[in-house]
Structures are given as structure tokens and as C-alpha cells.
Amino acid sequence: MHYELLFSFVLATAALAISPGPDNIYVLIQSITNGKKYGLATVAGLISGCIFHTTFLAFGVSAVIKENDTLFFYIKLFGAFYLLYLAYKVFKGDSRILLCNENVHKKSLSQLFKQGFIMNVLNPKVSIFFLAFFPGFLFSDSLSTVFQFYVLGFIFMFVSLILFSSIAILAGSISDYIKKNKNLGVVLKWLQIIVFIGIAILILL
């Protein structure tokens, strides 16, 4: 058991969860516009969708590992370069955090849950990200890879659930803080870049 890999995975997941992206910004806007429980319903849907991607990864990649170690090496290599590509995309992107809540229509809790779930499940970028992110953090030489992928998946969901829920509950304070601190977007932008590059290096090594 390589516990340092699990600890690194938790830190990387937390850093990614608090960095401004479409999912947590959407949660923030729903909470600001409609109330905390609507933000939490969105969070529940988004996190539930991760089960699909975890299952797809666990059984798909685990089969590859059993059949061909060389192919798995190329999967990890792809993961490292994809994460470096994401770091480049963040670097080239805008560092401003835009909280535009115009034309946000109020939906029921069940509608927001379903929308969050569908947003996650039907987003192919999530599957690609899981494929790039998870294989570098397999933490045991004896446990089955399917089990390890599920452990990583549930850690990812748990950490994201805690941080996304915090964003929903503290939406008002967070939005005020973002508006007052114009340089926060730059800090979070470079946090994302460092995390992506750090994970890529870990996978390559």
C-alpha cells in the first residue's frame, strides 16, 4: 500500500474542486439565485454522475491492465500529456471568475439533480479526465485494480461533495469575496496549472 499516493490524490482532488470551473460556478450561481438547497441538489446530481465514469474506467482500464502492461503504460503516458494540455489551456484562458446569474430560471430540486447528473454523465471530457487522472494513483500492488479505481472514485466523489457543498452553503460569502478580491482568479488559475503539471510529472515518474 502506497499511502502517500492516496494522500496526494486527496490533495489534488481538493485543489481541482476549489478551482473555478463550469461545475462549481454553476453550483455557486444556483445557490446565489435560488437558494442553498438548490445548489446542494445540483451538487448531488453532479457527484452521482461520477459513479458512471468510475465504473466505466474501473472495468475498461482494468481489463487493459490484465491483458497488456505496455498498453497501460501508454494510457498513463496519454494521461500525463493530457494533463499538461489542460494546464496549457488554463494558462491561455481568462483568469477572471464570471458570476453571471442572468437568465437563470428556477427549477425544482429534482430537476436540478437530474440536470447535474446528466451534465456529468454525458460529458465525455469527464471520462477522459478520469482516464488521465486515476491510473497514476493506483496505490497497491496486491489489491485488484477494479477495487482501487472504485476507492479512488469514491474518494474523488467524497472530497468533491464536501467542497462543492461548502460552495453551495457559503455561496453568498464566496461571491462577495470573489467580487472584492480581483486577484483571486489569478491565484486559482495558477493553482490549477500547478496541480495539473504536478500530477503529470507524478504519472511520468
mmCIF file of N, CA and C in Angstrom, residues 96-166:
data_model
loop_
_atom_site.group_PDB
_atom_site.id
_atom_site.type_symbol
_atom_site.label_atom_id
_atom_site.label_comp_id
_atom_site.label_asym_id
_atom_site.label_seq_id
_atom_site.Cartn_x
_atom_site.Cartn_y
_atom_site.Cartn_z
ATOM 1 N N ARG A 96 -10.335 35.649 -15.003
ATOM 2 C CA ARG A 96 -11.464 36.248 -14.302
ATOM 3 C C ARG A 96 -12.513 35.187 -13.963
ATOM 4 N N ILE A 97 -13.160 35.346 -12.818
ATOM 5 C CA ILE A 97 -14.257 34.469 -12.418
ATOM 6 C C ILE A 97 -15.552 35.233 -12.660
ATOM 7 N N LEU A 98 -16.329 34.775 -13.648
ATOM 8 C CA LEU A 98 -17.542 35.479 -14.041
ATOM 9 C C LEU A 98 -18.754 34.846 -13.377
ATOM 10 N N LEU A 99 -19.446 35.622 -12.553
ATOM 11 C CA LEU A 99 -20.640 35.138 -11.856
ATOM 12 C C LEU A 99 -21.869 35.787 -12.488
ATOM 13 N N CYS A 100 -22.219 35.344 -13.672
ATOM 14 C CA CYS A 100 -23.368 35.895 -14.391
ATOM 15 C C CYS A 100 -24.591 35.036 -14.088
ATOM 16 N N ASN A 101 -25.537 35.585 -13.311
ATOM 17 C CA ASN A 101 -26.736 34.824 -12.957
ATOM 18 C C ASN A 101 -27.982 35.320 -13.685
ATOM 19 N N GLU A 102 -27.749 36.027 -14.797
ATOM 20 C CA GLU A 102 -28.887 36.453 -15.608
ATOM 21 C C GLU A 102 -29.455 35.252 -16.357
ATOM 22 N N ASN A 103 -30.760 35.277 -16.560
ATOM 23 C CA ASN A 103 -31.476 34.224 -17.299
ATOM 24 C C ASN A 103 -31.335 32.853 -16.642
ATOM 25 N N VAL A 104 -31.123 32.824 -15.315
ATOM 26 C CA VAL A 104 -31.099 31.554 -14.594
ATOM 27 C C VAL A 104 -32.504 31.290 -14.062
ATOM 28 N N HIS A 105 -33.190 30.348 -14.681
ATOM 29 C CA HIS A 105 -34.573 30.070 -14.318
ATOM 30 C C HIS A 105 -34.629 29.094 -13.146
ATOM 31 N N LYS A 106 -35.576 29.319 -12.271
ATOM 32 C CA LYS A 106 -35.701 28.458 -11.096
ATOM 33 C C LYS A 106 -36.306 27.118 -11.482
ATOM 34 N N LYS A 107 -35.649 26.056 -11.075
ATOM 35 C CA LYS A 107 -36.123 24.701 -11.336
ATOM 36 C C LYS A 107 -36.351 24.000 -10.016
ATOM 37 N N SER A 108 -37.087 22.895 -10.078
ATOM 38 C CA SER A 108 -37.339 22.126 -8.859
ATOM 39 C C SER A 108 -36.053 21.414 -8.442
ATOM 40 N N LEU A 109 -36.032 20.933 -7.202
ATOM 41 C CA LEU A 109 -34.855 20.222 -6.700
ATOM 42 C C LEU A 109 -34.558 18.979 -7.537
ATOM 43 N N SER A 110 -35.625 18.241 -7.897
ATOM 44 C CA SER A 110 -35.433 17.018 -8.689
ATOM 45 C C SER A 110 -34.916 17.354 -10.085
ATOM 46 N N GLN A 111 -35.392 18.458 -10.660
ATOM 47 C CA GLN A 111 -34.915 18.867 -11.980
ATOM 48 C C GLN A 111 -33.429 19.227 -11.948
ATOM 49 N N LEU A 112 -33.020 19.926 -10.883
ATOM 50 C CA LEU A 112 -31.611 20.300 -10.763
ATOM 51 C C LEU A 112 -30.732 19.078 -10.528
ATOM 52 N N PHE A 113 -31.233 18.118 -9.742
ATOM 53 C CA PHE A 113 -30.477 16.879 -9.531
ATOM 54 C C PHE A 113 -30.280 16.158 -10.859
ATOM 55 N N LYS A 114 -31.366 16.006 -11.624
ATOM 56 C CA LYS A 114 -31.287 15.309 -12.906
ATOM 57 C C LYS A 114 -30.393 16.053 -13.888
ATOM 58 N N GLN A 115 -30.491 17.373 -13.884
ATOM 59 C CA GLN A 115 -29.655 18.158 -14.785
ATOM 60 C C GLN A 115 -28.178 18.010 -14.430
ATOM 61 N N GLY A 116 -27.854 18.064 -13.141
ATOM 62 C CA GLY A 116 -26.475 17.869 -12.709
ATOM 63 C C GLY A 116 -25.956 16.493 -13.087
ATOM 64 N N PHE A 117 -26.795 15.478 -12.897
ATOM 65 C CA PHE A 117 -26.420 14.095 -13.221
ATOM 66 C C PHE A 117 -26.157 13.948 -14.716
ATOM 67 N N ILE A 118 -27.086 14.460 -15.523
ATOM 68 C CA ILE A 118 -26.948 14.347 -16.981
ATOM 69 C C ILE A 118 -25.757 15.150 -17.483
ATOM 70 N N MET A 119 -25.555 16.362 -16.926
ATOM 71 C CA MET A 119 -24.397 17.185 -17.294
ATOM 72 C C MET A 119 -23.099 16.402 -17.113
ATOM 73 N N ASN A 120 -23.022 15.643 -16.042
ATOM 74 C CA ASN A 120 -21.804 14.898 -15.735
ATOM 75 C C ASN A 120 -21.669 13.654 -16.610
ATOM 76 N N VAL A 121 -22.730 12.852 -16.658
ATOM 77 C CA VAL A 121 -22.670 11.564 -17.366
ATOM 78 C C VAL A 121 -22.424 11.746 -18.859
ATOM 79 N N LEU A 122 -23.059 12.753 -19.462
ATOM 80 C CA LEU A 122 -22.966 12.935 -20.908
ATOM 81 C C LEU A 122 -21.774 13.791 -21.335
ATOM 82 N N ASN A 123 -20.935 14.164 -20.375
ATOM 83 C CA ASN A 123 -19.763 14.972 -20.707
ATOM 84 C C ASN A 123 -18.564 14.056 -20.958
ATOM 85 N N PRO A 124 -18.166 13.874 -22.214
ATOM 86 C CA PRO A 124 -17.047 12.957 -22.494
ATOM 87 C C PRO A 124 -15.731 13.431 -21.890
ATOM 88 N N LYS A 125 -15.625 14.744 -21.615
ATOM 89 C CA LYS A 125 -14.391 15.266 -21.032
ATOM 90 C C LYS A 125 -14.163 14.708 -19.628
ATOM 91 N N VAL A 126 -15.254 14.360 -18.927
ATOM 92 C CA VAL A 126 -15.109 13.794 -17.581
ATOM 93 C C VAL A 126 -14.470 12.409 -17.676
ATOM 94 N N SER A 127 -14.944 11.602 -18.626
ATOM 95 C CA SER A 127 -14.348 10.265 -18.818
ATOM 96 C C SER A 127 -12.883 10.364 -19.191
ATOM 97 N N ILE A 128 -12.560 11.300 -20.082
ATOM 98 C CA ILE A 128 -11.162 11.479 -20.496
ATOM 99 C C ILE A 128 -10.314 11.926 -19.307
ATOM 100 N N PHE A 129 -10.882 12.839 -18.498
ATOM 101 C CA PHE A 129 -10.137 13.322 -17.339
ATOM 102 C C PHE A 129 -9.897 12.199 -16.337
ATOM 103 N N PHE A 130 -10.926 11.388 -16.066
ATOM 104 C CA PHE A 130 -10.759 10.253 -15.156
ATOM 105 C C PHE A 130 -9.684 9.305 -15.679
ATOM 106 N N LEU A 131 -9.704 9.056 -16.987
ATOM 107 C CA LEU A 131 -8.718 8.171 -17.601
ATOM 108 C C LEU A 131 -7.312 8.736 -17.446
ATOM 109 N N ALA A 132 -7.193 10.063 -17.533
ATOM 110 C CA ALA A 132 -5.876 10.697 -17.391
ATOM 111 C C ALA A 132 -5.426 10.763 -15.941
ATOM 112 N N PHE A 133 -6.368 10.959 -15.044
ATOM 113 C CA PHE A 133 -6.075 11.279 -13.648
ATOM 114 C C PHE A 133 -5.868 10.039 -12.779
ATOM 115 N N PHE A 134 -6.768 9.083 -12.851
ATOM 116 C CA PHE A 134 -6.796 7.987 -11.891
ATOM 117 C C PHE A 134 -5.648 6.972 -12.014
ATOM 118 N N PRO A 135 -5.267 6.518 -13.224
ATOM 119 C CA PRO A 135 -4.248 5.458 -13.302
ATOM 120 C C PRO A 135 -2.935 5.789 -12.619
ATOM 121 N N GLY A 136 -2.566 7.070 -12.560
ATOM 122 C CA GLY A 136 -1.318 7.446 -11.903
ATOM 123 C C GLY A 136 -1.345 7.318 -10.398
ATOM 124 N N PHE A 137 -2.536 7.024 -9.819
ATOM 125 C CA PHE A 137 -2.674 6.964 -8.358
ATOM 126 C C PHE A 137 -3.078 5.575 -7.861
ATOM 127 N N LEU A 138 -2.890 4.552 -8.683
ATOM 128 C CA LEU A 138 -3.116 3.186 -8.195
ATOM 129 C C LEU A 138 -2.130 2.928 -7.059
ATOM 130 N N PHE A 139 -2.637 2.522 -5.918
ATOM 131 C CA PHE A 139 -1.868 2.607 -4.675
ATOM 132 C C PHE A 139 -1.475 1.268 -4.074
ATOM 133 N N SER A 140 -1.767 0.170 -4.758
ATOM 134 C CA SER A 140 -1.451 -1.133 -4.170
ATOM 135 C C SER A 140 -0.990 -2.099 -5.254
ATOM 136 N N ASP A 141 -0.030 -2.935 -4.895
ATOM 137 C CA ASP A 141 0.447 -3.969 -5.812
ATOM 138 C C ASP A 141 -0.321 -5.274 -5.653
ATOM 139 N N SER A 142 -1.121 -5.371 -4.596
ATOM 140 C CA SER A 142 -1.814 -6.628 -4.319
ATOM 141 C C SER A 142 -3.325 -6.548 -4.534
ATOM 142 N N LEU A 143 -3.935 -5.391 -4.276
ATOM 143 C CA LEU A 143 -5.376 -5.248 -4.449
ATOM 144 C C LEU A 143 -5.746 -5.193 -5.927
ATOM 145 N N SER A 144 -6.950 -5.641 -6.258
ATOM 146 C CA SER A 144 -7.375 -5.622 -7.658
ATOM 147 C C SER A 144 -7.499 -4.184 -8.143
ATOM 148 N N THR A 145 -7.230 -3.987 -9.423
ATOM 149 C CA THR A 145 -7.312 -2.631 -9.981
ATOM 150 C C THR A 145 -8.739 -2.116 -9.986
ATOM 151 N N VAL A 146 -9.709 -3.010 -10.173
ATOM 152 C CA VAL A 146 -11.117 -2.590 -10.127
ATOM 153 C C VAL A 146 -11.430 -1.980 -8.771
ATOM 154 N N PHE A 147 -11.022 -2.656 -7.711
ATOM 155 C CA PHE A 147 -11.255 -2.152 -6.354
ATOM 156 C C PHE A 147 -10.552 -0.812 -6.143
ATOM 157 N N GLN A 148 -9.300 -0.708 -6.601
ATOM 158 C CA GLN A 148 -8.540 0.528 -6.414
ATOM 159 C C GLN A 148 -9.189 1.704 -7.157
ATOM 160 N N PHE A 149 -9.672 1.461 -8.378
ATOM 161 C CA PHE A 149 -10.339 2.528 -9.122
ATOM 162 C C PHE A 149 -11.614 2.983 -8.399
ATOM 163 N N TYR A 150 -12.331 2.038 -7.810
ATOM 164 C CA TYR A 150 -13.531 2.414 -7.059
ATOM 165 C C TYR A 150 -13.172 3.199 -5.803
ATOM 166 N N VAL A 151 -12.098 2.802 -5.126
ATOM 167 C CA VAL A 151 -11.638 3.563 -3.956
ATOM 168 C C VAL A 151 -11.304 4.992 -4.366
ATOM 169 N N LEU A 152 -10.546 5.141 -5.446
ATOM 170 C CA LEU A 152 -10.189 6.481 -5.934
ATOM 171 C C LEU A 152 -11.433 7.255 -6.347
ATOM 172 N N GLY A 153 -12.368 6.558 -7.008
ATOM 173 C CA GLY A 153 -13.597 7.209 -7.440
ATOM 174 C C GLY A 153 -14.397 7.742 -6.276
ATOM 175 N N PHE A 154 -14.533 6.945 -5.220
ATOM 176 C CA PHE A 154 -15.328 7.381 -4.065
ATOM 177 C C PHE A 154 -14.594 8.449 -3.252
ATOM 178 N N ILE A 155 -13.265 8.391 -3.220
ATOM 179 C CA ILE A 155 -12.506 9.486 -2.589
ATOM 180 C C ILE A 155 -12.736 10.779 -3.365
ATOM 181 N N PHE A 156 -12.651 10.692 -4.694
ATOM 182 C CA PHE A 156 -12.884 11.852 -5.551
ATOM 183 C C PHE A 156 -14.283 12.427 -5.308
ATOM 184 N N MET A 157 -15.284 11.545 -5.235
ATOM 185 C CA MET A 157 -16.668 11.995 -5.024
ATOM 186 C C MET A 157 -16.853 12.600 -3.637
ATOM 187 N N PHE A 158 -16.233 11.989 -2.618
ATOM 188 C CA PHE A 158 -16.390 12.469 -1.254
ATOM 189 C C PHE A 158 -15.764 13.851 -1.086
ATOM 190 N N VAL A 159 -14.525 13.997 -1.560
ATOM 191 C CA VAL A 159 -13.836 15.287 -1.438
ATOM 192 C C VAL A 159 -14.577 16.365 -2.227
ATOM 193 N N SER A 160 -14.999 16.024 -3.448
ATOM 194 C CA SER A 160 -15.734 16.984 -4.279
ATOM 195 C C SER A 160 -17.071 17.334 -3.648
ATOM 196 N N LEU A 161 -17.735 16.345 -3.048
ATOM 197 C CA LEU A 161 -19.024 16.592 -2.391
ATOM 198 C C LEU A 161 -18.865 17.582 -1.245
ATOM 199 N N ILE A 162 -17.843 17.388 -0.418
ATOM 200 C CA ILE A 162 -17.607 18.281 0.718
ATOM 201 C C ILE A 162 -17.347 19.705 0.239
ATOM 202 N N LEU A 163 -16.472 19.860 -0.744
ATOM 203 C CA LEU A 163 -16.081 21.196 -1.195
ATOM 204 C C LEU A 163 -17.181 21.857 -2.026
ATOM 205 N N PHE A 164 -17.850 21.105 -2.893
ATOM 206 C CA PHE A 164 -18.946 21.672 -3.676
ATOM 207 C C PHE A 164 -20.107 22.067 -2.768
ATOM 208 N N SER A 165 -20.386 21.245 -1.754
ATOM 209 C CA SER A 165 -21.461 21.569 -0.810
ATOM 210 C C SER A 165 -21.118 22.820 -0.015
ATOM 211 N N SER A 166 -19.846 22.953 0.341
ATOM 212 C CA SER A 166 -19.399 24.167 1.047
ATOM 213 C C SER A 166 -19.611 25.399 0.178
#
